[in-house]
PDB file of C-alpha atoms in Angstrom:
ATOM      1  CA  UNK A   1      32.072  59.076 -24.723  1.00  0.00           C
ATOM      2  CA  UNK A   2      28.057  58.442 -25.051  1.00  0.00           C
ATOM      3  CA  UNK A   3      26.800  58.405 -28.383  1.00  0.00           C
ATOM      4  CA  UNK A   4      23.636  57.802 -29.505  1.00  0.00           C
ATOM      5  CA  UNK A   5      22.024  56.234 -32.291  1.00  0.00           C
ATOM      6  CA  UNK A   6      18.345  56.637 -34.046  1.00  0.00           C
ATOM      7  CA  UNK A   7      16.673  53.838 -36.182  1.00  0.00           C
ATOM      8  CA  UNK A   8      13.103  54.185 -37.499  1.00  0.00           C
ATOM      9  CA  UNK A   9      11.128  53.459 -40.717  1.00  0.00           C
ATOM     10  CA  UNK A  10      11.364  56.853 -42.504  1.00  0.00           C
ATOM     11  CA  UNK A  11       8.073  56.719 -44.111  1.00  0.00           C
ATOM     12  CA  UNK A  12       4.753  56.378 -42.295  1.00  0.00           C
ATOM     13  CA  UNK A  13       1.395  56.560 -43.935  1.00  0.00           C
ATOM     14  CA  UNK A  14      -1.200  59.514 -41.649  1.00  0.00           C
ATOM     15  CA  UNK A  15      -2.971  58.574 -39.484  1.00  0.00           C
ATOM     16  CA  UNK A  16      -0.760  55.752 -38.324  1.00  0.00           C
ATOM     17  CA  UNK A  17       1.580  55.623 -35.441  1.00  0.00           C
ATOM     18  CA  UNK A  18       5.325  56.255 -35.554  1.00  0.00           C
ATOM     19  CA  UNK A  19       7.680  54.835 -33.649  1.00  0.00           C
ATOM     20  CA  UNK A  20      11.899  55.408 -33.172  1.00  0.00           C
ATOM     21  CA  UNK A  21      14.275  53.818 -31.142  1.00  0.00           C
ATOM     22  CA  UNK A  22      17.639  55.658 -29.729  1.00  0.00           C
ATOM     23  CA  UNK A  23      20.439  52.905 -28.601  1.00  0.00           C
ATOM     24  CA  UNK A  24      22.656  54.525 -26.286  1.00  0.00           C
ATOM     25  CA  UNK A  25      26.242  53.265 -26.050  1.00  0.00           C
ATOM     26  CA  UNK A  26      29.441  54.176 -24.110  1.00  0.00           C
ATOM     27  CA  UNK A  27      27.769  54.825 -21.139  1.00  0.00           C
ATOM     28  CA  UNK A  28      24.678  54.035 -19.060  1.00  0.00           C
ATOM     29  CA  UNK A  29      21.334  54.590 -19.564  1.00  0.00           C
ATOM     30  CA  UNK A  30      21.021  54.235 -16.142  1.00  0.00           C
ATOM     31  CA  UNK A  31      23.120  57.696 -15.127  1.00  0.00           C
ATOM     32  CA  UNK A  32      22.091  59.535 -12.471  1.00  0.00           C
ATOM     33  CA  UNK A  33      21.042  63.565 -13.603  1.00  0.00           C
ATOM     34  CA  UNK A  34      20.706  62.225 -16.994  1.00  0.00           C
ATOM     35  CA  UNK A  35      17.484  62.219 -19.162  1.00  0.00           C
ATOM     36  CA  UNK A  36      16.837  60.849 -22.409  1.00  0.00           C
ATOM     37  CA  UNK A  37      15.003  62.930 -25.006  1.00  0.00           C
ATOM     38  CA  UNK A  38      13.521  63.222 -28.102  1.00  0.00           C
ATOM     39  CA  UNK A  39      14.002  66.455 -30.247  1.00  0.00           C
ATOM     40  CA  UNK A  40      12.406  67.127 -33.730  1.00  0.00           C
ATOM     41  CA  UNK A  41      13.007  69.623 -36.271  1.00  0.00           C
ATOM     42  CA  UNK A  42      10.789  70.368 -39.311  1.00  0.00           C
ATOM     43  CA  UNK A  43      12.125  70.811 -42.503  1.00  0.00           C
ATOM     44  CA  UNK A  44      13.648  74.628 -42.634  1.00  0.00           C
ATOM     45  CA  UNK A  45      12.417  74.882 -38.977  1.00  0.00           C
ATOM     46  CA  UNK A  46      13.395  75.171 -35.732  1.00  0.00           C
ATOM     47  CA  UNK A  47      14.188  72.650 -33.158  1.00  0.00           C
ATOM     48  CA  UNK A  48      10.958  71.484 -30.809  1.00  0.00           C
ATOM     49  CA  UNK A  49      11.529  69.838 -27.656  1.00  0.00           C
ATOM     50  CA  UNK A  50       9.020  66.394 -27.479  1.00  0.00           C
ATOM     51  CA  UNK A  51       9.888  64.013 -24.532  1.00  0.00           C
ATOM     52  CA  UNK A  52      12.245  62.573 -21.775  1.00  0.00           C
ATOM     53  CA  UNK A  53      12.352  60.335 -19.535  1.00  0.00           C
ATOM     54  CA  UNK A  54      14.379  58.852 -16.834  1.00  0.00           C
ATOM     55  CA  UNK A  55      15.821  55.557 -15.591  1.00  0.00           C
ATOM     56  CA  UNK A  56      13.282  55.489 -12.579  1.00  0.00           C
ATOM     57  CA  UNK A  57      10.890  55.478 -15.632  1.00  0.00           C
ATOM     58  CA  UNK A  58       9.171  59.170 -15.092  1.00  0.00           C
ATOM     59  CA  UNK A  59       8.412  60.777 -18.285  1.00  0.00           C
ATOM     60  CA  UNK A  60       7.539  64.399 -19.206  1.00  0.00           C
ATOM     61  CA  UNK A  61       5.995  65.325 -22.498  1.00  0.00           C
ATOM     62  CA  UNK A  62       5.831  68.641 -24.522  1.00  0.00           C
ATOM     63  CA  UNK A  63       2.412  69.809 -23.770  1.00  0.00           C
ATOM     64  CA  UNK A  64       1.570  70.943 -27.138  1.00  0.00           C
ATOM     65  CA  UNK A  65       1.997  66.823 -28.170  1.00  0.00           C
ATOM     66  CA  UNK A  66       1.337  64.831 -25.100  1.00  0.00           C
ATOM     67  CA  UNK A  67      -2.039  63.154 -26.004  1.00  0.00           C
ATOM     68  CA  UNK A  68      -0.095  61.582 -29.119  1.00  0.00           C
ATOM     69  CA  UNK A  69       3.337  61.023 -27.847  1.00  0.00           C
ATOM     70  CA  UNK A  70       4.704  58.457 -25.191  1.00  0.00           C
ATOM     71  CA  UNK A  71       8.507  57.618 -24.150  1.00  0.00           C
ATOM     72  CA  UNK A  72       9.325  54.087 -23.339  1.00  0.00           C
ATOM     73  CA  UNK A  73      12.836  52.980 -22.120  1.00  0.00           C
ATOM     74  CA  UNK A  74      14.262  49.141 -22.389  1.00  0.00           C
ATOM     75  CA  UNK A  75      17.049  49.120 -20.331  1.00  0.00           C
ATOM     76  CA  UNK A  76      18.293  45.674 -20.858  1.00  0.00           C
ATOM     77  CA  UNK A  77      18.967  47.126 -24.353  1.00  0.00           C
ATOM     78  CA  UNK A  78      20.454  50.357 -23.482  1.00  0.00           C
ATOM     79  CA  UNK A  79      17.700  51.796 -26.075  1.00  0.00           C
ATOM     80  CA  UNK A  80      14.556  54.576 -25.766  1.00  0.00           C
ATOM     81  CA  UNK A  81      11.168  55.014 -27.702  1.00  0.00           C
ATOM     82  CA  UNK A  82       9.530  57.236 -28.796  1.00  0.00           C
ATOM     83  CA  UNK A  83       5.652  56.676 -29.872  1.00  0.00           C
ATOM     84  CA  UNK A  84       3.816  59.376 -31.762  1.00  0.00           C
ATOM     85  CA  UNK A  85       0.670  58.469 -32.947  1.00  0.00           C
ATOM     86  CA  UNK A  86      -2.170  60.051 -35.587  1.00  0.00           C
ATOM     87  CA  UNK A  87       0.476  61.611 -37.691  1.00  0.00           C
ATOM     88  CA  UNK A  88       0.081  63.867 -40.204  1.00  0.00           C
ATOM     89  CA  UNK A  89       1.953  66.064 -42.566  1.00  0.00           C
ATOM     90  CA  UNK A  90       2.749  68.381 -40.012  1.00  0.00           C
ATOM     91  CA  UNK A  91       4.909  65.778 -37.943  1.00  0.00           C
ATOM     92  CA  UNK A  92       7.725  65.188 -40.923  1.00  0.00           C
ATOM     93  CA  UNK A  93      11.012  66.173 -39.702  1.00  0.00           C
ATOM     94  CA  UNK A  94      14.432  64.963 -37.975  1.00  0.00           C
ATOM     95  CA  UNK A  95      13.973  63.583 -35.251  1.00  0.00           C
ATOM     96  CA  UNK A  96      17.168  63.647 -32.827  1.00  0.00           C
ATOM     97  CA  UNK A  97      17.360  61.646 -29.561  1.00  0.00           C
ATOM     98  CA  UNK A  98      19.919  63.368 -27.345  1.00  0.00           C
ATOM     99  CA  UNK A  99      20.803  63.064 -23.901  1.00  0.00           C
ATOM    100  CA  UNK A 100      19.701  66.047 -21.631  1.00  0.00           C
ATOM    101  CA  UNK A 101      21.718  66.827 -18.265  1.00  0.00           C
ATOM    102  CA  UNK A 102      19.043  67.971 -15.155  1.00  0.00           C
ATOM    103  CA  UNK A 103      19.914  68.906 -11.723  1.00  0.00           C
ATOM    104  CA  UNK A 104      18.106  72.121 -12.532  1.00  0.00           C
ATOM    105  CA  UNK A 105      19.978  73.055 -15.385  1.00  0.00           C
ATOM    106  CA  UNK A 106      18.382  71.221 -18.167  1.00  0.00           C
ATOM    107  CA  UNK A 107      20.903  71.174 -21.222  1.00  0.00           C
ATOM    108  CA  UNK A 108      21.134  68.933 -24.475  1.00  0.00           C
ATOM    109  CA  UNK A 109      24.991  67.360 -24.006  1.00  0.00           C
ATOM    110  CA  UNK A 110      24.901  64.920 -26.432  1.00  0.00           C
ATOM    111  CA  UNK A 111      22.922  64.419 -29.737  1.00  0.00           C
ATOM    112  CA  UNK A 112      22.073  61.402 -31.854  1.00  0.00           C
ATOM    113  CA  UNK A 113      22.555  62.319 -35.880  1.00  0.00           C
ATOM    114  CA  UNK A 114      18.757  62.545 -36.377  1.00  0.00           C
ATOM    115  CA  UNK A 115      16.622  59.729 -38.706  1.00  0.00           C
ATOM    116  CA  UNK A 116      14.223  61.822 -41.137  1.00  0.00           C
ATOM    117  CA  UNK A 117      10.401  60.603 -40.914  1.00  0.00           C
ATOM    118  CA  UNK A 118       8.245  61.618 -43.373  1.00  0.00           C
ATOM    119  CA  UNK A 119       4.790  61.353 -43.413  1.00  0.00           C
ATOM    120  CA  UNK A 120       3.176  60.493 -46.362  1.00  0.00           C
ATOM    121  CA  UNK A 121       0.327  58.198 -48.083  1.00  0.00           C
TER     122      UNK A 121
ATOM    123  CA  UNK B   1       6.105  81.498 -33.011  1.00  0.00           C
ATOM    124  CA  UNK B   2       8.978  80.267 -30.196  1.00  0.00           C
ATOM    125  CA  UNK B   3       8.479  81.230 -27.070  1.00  0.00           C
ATOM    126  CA  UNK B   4      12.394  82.380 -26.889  1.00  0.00           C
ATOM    127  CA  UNK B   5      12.711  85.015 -29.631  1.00  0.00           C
ATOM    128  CA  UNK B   6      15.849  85.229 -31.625  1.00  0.00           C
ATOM    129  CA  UNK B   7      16.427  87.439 -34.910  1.00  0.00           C
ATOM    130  CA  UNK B   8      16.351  85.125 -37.996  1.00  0.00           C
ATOM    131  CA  UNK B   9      19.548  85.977 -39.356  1.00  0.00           C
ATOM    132  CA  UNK B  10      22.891  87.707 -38.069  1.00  0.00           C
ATOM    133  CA  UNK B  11      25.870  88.937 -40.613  1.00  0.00           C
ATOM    134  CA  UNK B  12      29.625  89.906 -39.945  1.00  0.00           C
ATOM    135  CA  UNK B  13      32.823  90.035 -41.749  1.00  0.00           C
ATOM    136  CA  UNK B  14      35.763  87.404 -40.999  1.00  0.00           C
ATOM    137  CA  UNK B  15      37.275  88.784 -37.499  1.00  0.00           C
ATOM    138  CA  UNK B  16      34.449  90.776 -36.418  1.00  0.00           C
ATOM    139  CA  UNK B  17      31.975  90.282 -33.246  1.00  0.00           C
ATOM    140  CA  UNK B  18      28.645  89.241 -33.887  1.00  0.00           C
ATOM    141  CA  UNK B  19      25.841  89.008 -30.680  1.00  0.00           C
ATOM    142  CA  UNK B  20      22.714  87.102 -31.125  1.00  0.00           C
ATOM    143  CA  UNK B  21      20.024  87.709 -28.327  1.00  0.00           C
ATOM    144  CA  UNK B  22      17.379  85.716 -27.120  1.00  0.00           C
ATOM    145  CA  UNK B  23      14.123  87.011 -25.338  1.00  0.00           C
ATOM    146  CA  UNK B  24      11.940  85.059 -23.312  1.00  0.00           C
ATOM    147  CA  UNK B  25       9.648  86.219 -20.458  1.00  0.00           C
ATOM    148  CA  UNK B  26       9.199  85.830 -16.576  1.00  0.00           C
ATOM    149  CA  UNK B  27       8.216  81.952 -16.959  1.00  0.00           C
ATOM    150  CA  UNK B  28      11.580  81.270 -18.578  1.00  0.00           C
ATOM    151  CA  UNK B  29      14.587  83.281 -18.141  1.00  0.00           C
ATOM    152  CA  UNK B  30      13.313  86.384 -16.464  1.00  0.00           C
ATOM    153  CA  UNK B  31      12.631  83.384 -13.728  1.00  0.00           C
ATOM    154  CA  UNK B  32      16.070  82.610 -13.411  1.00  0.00           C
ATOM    155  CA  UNK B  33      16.274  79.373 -15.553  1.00  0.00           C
ATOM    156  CA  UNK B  34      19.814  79.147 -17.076  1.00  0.00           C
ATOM    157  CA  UNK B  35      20.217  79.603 -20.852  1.00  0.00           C
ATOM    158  CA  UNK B  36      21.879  77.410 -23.108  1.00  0.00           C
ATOM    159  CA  UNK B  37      23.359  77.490 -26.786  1.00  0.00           C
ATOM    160  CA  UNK B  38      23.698  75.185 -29.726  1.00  0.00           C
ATOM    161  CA  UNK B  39      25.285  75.410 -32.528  1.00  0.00           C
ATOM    162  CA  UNK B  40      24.017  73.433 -35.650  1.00  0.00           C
ATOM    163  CA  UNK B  41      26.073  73.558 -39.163  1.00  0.00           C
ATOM    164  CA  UNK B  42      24.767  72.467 -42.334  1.00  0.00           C
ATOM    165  CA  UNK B  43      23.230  69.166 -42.584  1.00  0.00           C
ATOM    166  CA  UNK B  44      24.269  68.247 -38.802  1.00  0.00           C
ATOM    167  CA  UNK B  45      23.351  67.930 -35.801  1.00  0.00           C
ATOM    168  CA  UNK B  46      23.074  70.349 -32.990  1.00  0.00           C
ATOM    169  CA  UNK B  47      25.981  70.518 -30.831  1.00  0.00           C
ATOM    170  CA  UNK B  48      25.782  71.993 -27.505  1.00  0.00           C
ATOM    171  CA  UNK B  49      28.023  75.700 -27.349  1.00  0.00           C
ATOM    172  CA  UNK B  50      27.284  77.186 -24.207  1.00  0.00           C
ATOM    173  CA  UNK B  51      25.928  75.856 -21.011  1.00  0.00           C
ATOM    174  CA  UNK B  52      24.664  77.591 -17.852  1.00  0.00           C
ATOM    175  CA  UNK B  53      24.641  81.157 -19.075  1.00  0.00           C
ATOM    176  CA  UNK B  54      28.280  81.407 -19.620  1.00  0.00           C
ATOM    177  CA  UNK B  55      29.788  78.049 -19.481  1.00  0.00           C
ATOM    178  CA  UNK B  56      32.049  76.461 -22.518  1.00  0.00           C
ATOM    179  CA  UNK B  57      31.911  72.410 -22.972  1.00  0.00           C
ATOM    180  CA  UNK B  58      35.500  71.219 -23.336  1.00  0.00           C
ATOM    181  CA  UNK B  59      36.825  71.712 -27.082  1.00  0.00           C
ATOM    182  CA  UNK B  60      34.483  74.803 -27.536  1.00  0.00           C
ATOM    183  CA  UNK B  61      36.736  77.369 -28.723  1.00  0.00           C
ATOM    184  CA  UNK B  62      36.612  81.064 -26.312  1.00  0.00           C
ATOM    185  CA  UNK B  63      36.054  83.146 -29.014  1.00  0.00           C
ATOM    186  CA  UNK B  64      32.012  81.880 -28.086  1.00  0.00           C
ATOM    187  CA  UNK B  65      30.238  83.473 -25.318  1.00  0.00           C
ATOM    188  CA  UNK B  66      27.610  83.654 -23.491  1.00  0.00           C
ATOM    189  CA  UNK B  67      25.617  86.137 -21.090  1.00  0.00           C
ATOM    190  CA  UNK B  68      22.015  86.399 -19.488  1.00  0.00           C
ATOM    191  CA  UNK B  69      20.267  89.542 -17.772  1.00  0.00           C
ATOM    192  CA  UNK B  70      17.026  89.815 -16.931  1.00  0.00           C
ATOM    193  CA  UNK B  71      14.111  87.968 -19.118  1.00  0.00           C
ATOM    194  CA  UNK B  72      17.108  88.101 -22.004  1.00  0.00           C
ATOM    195  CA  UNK B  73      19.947  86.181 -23.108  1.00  0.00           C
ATOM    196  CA  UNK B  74      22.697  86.811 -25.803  1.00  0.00           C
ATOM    197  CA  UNK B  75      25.419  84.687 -27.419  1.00  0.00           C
ATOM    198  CA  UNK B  76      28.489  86.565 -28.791  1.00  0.00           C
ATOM    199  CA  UNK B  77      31.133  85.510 -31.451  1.00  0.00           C
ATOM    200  CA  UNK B  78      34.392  87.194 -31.511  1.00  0.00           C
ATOM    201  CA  UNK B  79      37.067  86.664 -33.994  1.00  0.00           C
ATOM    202  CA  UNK B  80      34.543  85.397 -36.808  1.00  0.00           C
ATOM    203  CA  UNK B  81      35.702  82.505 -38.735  1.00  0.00           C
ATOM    204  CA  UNK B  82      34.551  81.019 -41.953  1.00  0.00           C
ATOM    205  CA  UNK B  83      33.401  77.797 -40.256  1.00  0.00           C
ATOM    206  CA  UNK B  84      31.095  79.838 -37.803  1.00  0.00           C
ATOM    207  CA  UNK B  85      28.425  79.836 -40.601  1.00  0.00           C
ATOM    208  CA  UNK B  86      25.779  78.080 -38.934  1.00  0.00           C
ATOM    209  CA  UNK B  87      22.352  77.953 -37.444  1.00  0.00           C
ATOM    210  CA  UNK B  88      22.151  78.928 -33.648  1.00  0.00           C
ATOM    211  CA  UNK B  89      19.397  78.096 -31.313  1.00  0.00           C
ATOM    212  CA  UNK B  90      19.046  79.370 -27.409  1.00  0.00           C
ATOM    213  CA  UNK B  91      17.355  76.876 -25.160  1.00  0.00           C
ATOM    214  CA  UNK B  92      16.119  77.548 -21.644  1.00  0.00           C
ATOM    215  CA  UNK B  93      12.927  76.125 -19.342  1.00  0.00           C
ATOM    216  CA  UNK B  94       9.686  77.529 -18.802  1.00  0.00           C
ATOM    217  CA  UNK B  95       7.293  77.170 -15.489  1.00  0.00           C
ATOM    218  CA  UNK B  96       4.728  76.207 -18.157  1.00  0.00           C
ATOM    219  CA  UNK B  97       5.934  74.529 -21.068  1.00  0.00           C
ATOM    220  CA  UNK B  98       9.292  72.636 -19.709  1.00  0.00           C
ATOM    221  CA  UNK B  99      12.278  73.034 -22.378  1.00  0.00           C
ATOM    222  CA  UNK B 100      12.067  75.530 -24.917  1.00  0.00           C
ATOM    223  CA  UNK B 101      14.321  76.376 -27.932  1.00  0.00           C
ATOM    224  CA  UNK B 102      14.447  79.764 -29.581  1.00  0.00           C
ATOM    225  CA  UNK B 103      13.243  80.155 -32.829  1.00  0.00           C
ATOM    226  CA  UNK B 104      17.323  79.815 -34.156  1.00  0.00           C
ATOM    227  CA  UNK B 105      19.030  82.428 -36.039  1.00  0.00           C
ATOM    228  CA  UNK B 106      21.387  81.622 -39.310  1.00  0.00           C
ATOM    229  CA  UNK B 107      25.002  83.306 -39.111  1.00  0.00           C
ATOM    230  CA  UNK B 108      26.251  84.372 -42.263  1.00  0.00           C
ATOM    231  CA  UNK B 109      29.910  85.023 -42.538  1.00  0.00           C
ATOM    232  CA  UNK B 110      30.333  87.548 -45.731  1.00  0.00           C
TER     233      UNK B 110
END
């Protein structure tokens, strides 16, 4: 059974750049149909789709963030990154990494427990 | 504002039916992208309900369902338990935008 596991600093001054890491274990990050995402959700809000990106190393971004955020994978480690940068306020929230099935259909299948970020001087 | 538009709260009595829709446009469902369903309770994470449309992950009880017609999509809960009491978000793709969650609506079980 893949589970998934965020680690991050929890509290980033603005303006800087925030960065998580999801270690994936149980299975391989190297799965074909599989990519592996970043999900946020604000406090009392909604969930918000961010990034994913594959073992051949091609990434898609949420167009709304994609000139601050970039998805890096280390597969020796079995572990993803995510890199948002210039944060404000506006960016505290969960952030889940979760694995998301493609082939078309594009579902969430598995979830990491989220690691809370806030942003804050 | 989401580009998948769900109401922000259903209610129903233990052992009722409740349906939660989900709206979304010609770039996402109406395009015939599948929907999907989460389920989040209190404090967790989201956990996925329904796949495909109409599809059940293994443990997912059958009293949760799922449908899709046109540019719309709803999620129905039969046989309403206590433990139902959660927040519910529909997820599809858009032409545009890539993967897109509804806005989520919070089930109340009176």
């Amino acid at each position: 059974q893949v589970q998934l596991q965020e680690s991050g600093p929890g509290l980033v001054k603005p303006s800087q750049t925030v960065s998580l890491t999801c270690t994936v274990s149980g299975g391989s990050i190297r799965a074909d149909n599989y990519y592996w995402s970043w999900v946020r959700q604000p406090p009392g809000k909604g969930l918000e789709w961010l990034t994913y990106i594959y073992h051949s190393g091609s990434s898609y971004y949420n167009p709304s963030l994609a000139s601050r955020v970039t998805v890096s994978l280390d597969m020796s480690k079995s572990q993803f990154s995510l890199h948002l940068s210039s944060v404000t306020a506006a960016d505290t929230a969960v952030y889940y990494c979760a694995r998301l099935y493609g082939s078309g259909r594009n579902y969430f299948d598995r979830w990491g427990q989220g690691t809370q970020v806030t942003v804050s001087s | 504002q989401s580009v998948l538009t769900q109401p922000p709260s259903v209610s129903g009595a233990p052992g009722q039916r409740v349906t939660i829709s989900c709206t979304g446009s010609s770039s996402n469902i109406g395009a015939g992208y599948e929907v999907h369903w989460y389920q989040q309770l209190p404090g967790a994470a989201p956990k996925l309900l329904i796949y495909g449309n109409n599809n059940r992950p293994s443990g997912v009880p059958d009293r949760f369902s799922g449908s899709k017609s046109g540019t719309s999509a709803s999620l129905a809960i039969t046989g309403l338990q206590p433990q139902d009491e959660a927040d519910y978000y529909c997820q599809s793709y858009d032409r545009s935008l890539r993967d897109v969650f509804g806005g989520g609506t919070s089930l109340t079980v009176l």
